[in-house]
Amino acid sequence: MAYSPLLEARGLTKRYGDTVALDALDLGVNSGEVYCLLGANGAGKSTAINCFLDFVRPDTGSALIGGSVVADDPIGTKQRLAYIPETVMLYGNLSAVENLEYFATLATGTRPARPDLLKHLITAGLTEVQADQRVGGFSKGMRQKVGIAIALAKGADVLLLDEPTSGLDPKASNEFHGLLGMLRAHGAAVLMATHDLFRAKESGTRVGIMKRGRKVAELRTDEIGHADLEQLYLQHMHD
Amino acid sequence: MIATIAAKEFRELVRDGRFRWAAVVVGSLLIVAALAGWTAWRTQAQTRDAAQSTMQAMWFNQPAKNPHSAAHYGLWAFKPQMPLGFIDRGVDPYTGTASWLEAHRQNEFRFRPAMDATAAQRFGEWTTAGVLQLLVPLLIILLAHGAFAGERERGTLRQLASLGVPARTLLIGKAVGIGGAMGLLLVPVAAVGAALVMRDSGADGLFRLFALGGVYFAYFTLFLVLTLFVSARAASARGALIVLLSLWAWNGLVAPRLAADMARGVAPTPTARAFSADVQRSLANGVDGHSPASTRNRLLQDSLLAAHGVSHVDSLPFNYSGYSMQRGEEHANGVFDHHFGELWAQYAAQDRAQLAGAVVAPLVAVRQLSMAIAGTDFAQHRAFADAAESYRRLLNKAMNDAIADHAAPGQGFSYLGDSTLWAGVGPFEYEAPGLGRVLVAQAPSLLFVTAWLFALVVTVRRERRLSVL
Amino acid sequence: MSFLTMLRFEWRVLRRERLLWVAVVFFGALGLYAASSGARFTAQQRLTIAELEQAHAQRRDSLGQLLGRLHAGDTSRRVSAFADPRSPAVVGRGLGAPYTILPPAALAPLAIGQRDVQPFWAQASTRTKQTFFVNDEIENPAVLVSGRLDLAFVILVVYPLIILALTFDAVAGERERGTLAIVLAQPVDPRRVLGAKLAARALLALALALGLTFVAVLLTGVSLGDPDTWLRLALWCAVIVVYGAFWFGISMAVNAARMSAAASAVSLLAAWLGVVVVLPAVAAAVVTVTHPSPSRIALTTRLREATDAASAKREDAMASFLLDHPAYIADASGGAPDPNVVSMALQDAAERVMAPEYAAFDAALDAQRDAAASFRFLSPALVTQAALLDLAGAGEARFRAYERQFDTYHAEWRDFFFSRTLSRRSLSPTDWDAIPMFRFAEESASALWRRLAPGLGMTLLLAMALAALGRRGLTAAAQAR
Ligand SMILES: Nc1ncnc2c1ncn2[C@@H]1O[C@H](COP(=O)(O)OP(=O)(O)OP(=O)(O)O)[C@@H](O)[C@H]1O
Ligand SMILES: [Mg+2]
């Protein structure tokens, strides 16, 4: 198979005054891969993800999705991606279906039928009753499920996840990663920032460790054990 | 502890760019309003004083003429400017400024200054009182709406609470701090006001200024406490701001107009035409001195002739024309008392209805107090109108009595009065009601303001728990 | 995804916000109350006018009958010299005289303006205009102080607040709640999404204001028969649209500035204060200081002085008057001068002295009005106020037209009666039918349009500039998380 990463960072650099948030970051994520970004607070993980969303414009370097430079075609490149931040914030006054309808319409330009929307929500793990409740009262786990449903509804094959499971209980976290596995199996490329070494090892295919905006290590998860990953991580944090 | 909190709050505000800007804008508006108001006020006061003494001189310098012609000639009474009129113009733009004191008629006040202004001026013109009543509260809201809600959002409130700072201490401290910052803005303005007042009106003016300051201090305190209270209760700074701005718009823009409009409905006043038609009708039913043929006059004649045992009015011991004209005046005075009394009772009812609006908007009471202390409320307009009317009656009586006492029988209209007669009436002098009397009359408004403060303080005191999350 | 679909979604979100309904109910109720207040005021004016016209018709009839009898030689009833319909001097001074009425315009219930302090009627008289051309309507001044509540006020002051309240956190609020990130992760032009958010809210406020106007028009019984009324109504709506667009532009610019919701609320409030309060205050202060209202007190004093001076030199006054009116001498040779002519001569002498003062007074007033009119360009609120008042027939221009028409009529009236007094002609029934009548002539729609256009154009330009600024900034605002 030819090397054609769906997600690619080429020398991404971003400075905020004196802080270097990203320092010539290179990485690529292929279809069917889950790439986990590890690193201390402030290492630049979110900044990297935001570059793929055009939320942040890199000073130099570029972020590419499916071979297109994000900054050149911010709208086109969003066609196929889904974004799930730490908490998927939704319109509290609207029900889950209505929220999904809104975002799916925004994403695809056509209004999906209700049965389709329901199907996605149920696939994402919500019940039919919950689907019609206002999301104002939703727990974090339920919100993340709606986020997955959005990705499903728009048929995204690029997923950008920024600490999507932090604060979820183990069961919810497990469910979430199950869904991720499913998406990956369908050929999605997933870039996920996380602090959860265990999950990174479990559901990631590759991990990258960041420090002060630089990628200091990158390895395949099947090459390393749980304990070794933690060891490696801490070692990088200490130097 | 309170002092520490207040100092922090004060320091924060004074360093805040927004406060500086807002303070500059509001402060300059206040000063501009005061100076512009004072310039106009002084010109008007000078014009008025000059005009009044000209009028009076014209009266005194009349050539020898029949006293009744003199009464018809009459004079104009011009409303004087009150010492604090430049701070709060009150009803002055809408009451007439001049009344012609002539024989037979109590004239309405004419020449409302508002008539000669443009709609844009009426909409845009801000007196110092207007800025104090509307913009300073807005400033307070802008500065203090985030005092609690903002700290809560930033999480610092949790810190404070974890240190064991009681909610009430925090509230008082913040109030003192923000109040201090406001003082930084308001004290210089008050000093400018005091200087202007001192220049023209001396001690009485200063007392009034002091009282005015007290009222506005209470008003601002009320707003500050209200703002802090809402801020403490609101879920977010944004929510607090929305609630407070709605209250502000209600209190300042909507409620007063609504109260005025409703008051108009509660106690309707007649149209000017209907009113004067009523007065005419009442006048026509009695003696008016000009129509000796009317029934009432005949009755008067008959009773006089009988009482004095003479057969012709020319044989009475006084001049009959003068006597009957005075009786005519007295009849007319009764008619005026009746009709103007009714009209003014309607006004009073409207004012009471309007003041009731203070239940939902403290500004209604504060504005009333402010006008009263500035000497420009309707009650004091009426005091002047009454004084002018008394003078008119005095003057007419003097003229008629002169004819009755000195004119030869049947010669009432060829008798000539001279300068001693004109001078005998004395000049028209008006002493405005003193501050004490004004404040007593304003007891209801004072009560409203006190009640508002009291209610707020009680509510705040009952608020035991401060939600920090 | 079409703009319309976005609007629809936005509406769905908005519909469930409590703030919206509070705003709608408040604005609606206030607007309706204001409309009813304007309608009540206008009805009161119309009632006064109807009373005046009825009173005049009655008086005219009875005096006409009396005149007919007198003319036919009936001497059975003595007529007082002060009530003699044959005397041109007496009738000229106002016996049975018609009223010069400025009727409320078709859209009058929508705005009161200065109508509550300016005269809208006067009884024709040969007397000096300044002594009787004033508004003596009865109104509690304590009530006037509060200011009138009319629809124009609600549109001028409250409508922007509603627009701002609905739009201030359209962008910042979404950003703070975190929904913006999810929205912007979709393949849509951020400017379109944010534009739709803002537009949905602004359109709502616009719909409210327009709806309120229509309800007010229907409820207050504005008669829509005249195409001119329709035109004015259309212009009124145009003013609302343009003024709304201006505020929308401001809101867009502020929304684009990447502030927090609270900061954007404060900024918009500052903008509101600046446009609705501070700039008009500056304009008013400047006009008041540079063009103070001329003093009617001074004028009254001067008139009295002039009258006294004329009376003191009665013979001089008479002599110079007769010099100007030689026809009268020929007629009156021998007899004592007619007291009516004497009083004409005295009035004439006093007015000669006063003419420059009156001219100065009117000029000062006109200068003040002109200054106020040109200062309106300082703030869209002032422009809008002028436009709304103009359209409702409560504007400066209409009142000035009334004054001018009154002056012309007053001159005509004086001429009619003075000439007859001088030639010692008593009034015949034919003369009575020929007494000049006053009818206010409305200005043409095109003149109105010419006056409104610059202000509307300015506001629209400002709106577009602000919106363009906002559009540029919205892209940047979209990036910020
Ligand atoms: N808008 C900004 N302005 C200034 N500095 C910023 C901004 N955004 C990020 N930074 C800085 O850039 C660096 C990288 O931040 P980033 O949010 O990417 O870290 P992160 O790896 O996601 O951390 P965390 O694990 O805490 O989420 C940090 O030092 C941060 O302070
Ligand atoms: Mg992060």
Coordinates of C-alpha atoms in Angstrom, one line a residue, chain C residues 228 231-233 235 386-387 389-393 397-398 443-454:
Chain C
D228 CA -49.9 59.2 0.6
L231 CA -46.2 55.9 1.1
R232 CA -45.5 57.3 4.6
L233 CA -46.1 54.0 6.2
L235 CA -41.1 55.0 4.5
A386 CA -36.2 63.3 12.8
A387 CA -37.4 60.9 10.2
L389 CA -41.4 62.5 13.6
D390 CA -41.5 63.8 10.0
L391 CA -43.3 60.8 8.8
A392 CA -45.9 61.0 11.6
G393 CA -46.4 64.7 10.9
A397 CA -40.6 71.0 9.1
R398 CA -44.4 70.5 9.3
E443 CA -46.2 69.2 2.0
S444 CA -45.7 67.0 -1.0
A445 CA -44.3 63.5 -0.6
S446 CA -41.4 64.4 -2.7
A447 CA -40.3 67.2 -0.4
L448 CA -40.6 64.8 2.5
W449 CA -38.5 62.3 0.7
R450 CA -35.8 64.9 -0.1
R451 CA -35.5 65.7 3.6
L452 CA -35.4 62.1 4.7
A453 CA -33.0 60.8 2.1
P454 CA -29.7 62.2 3.4

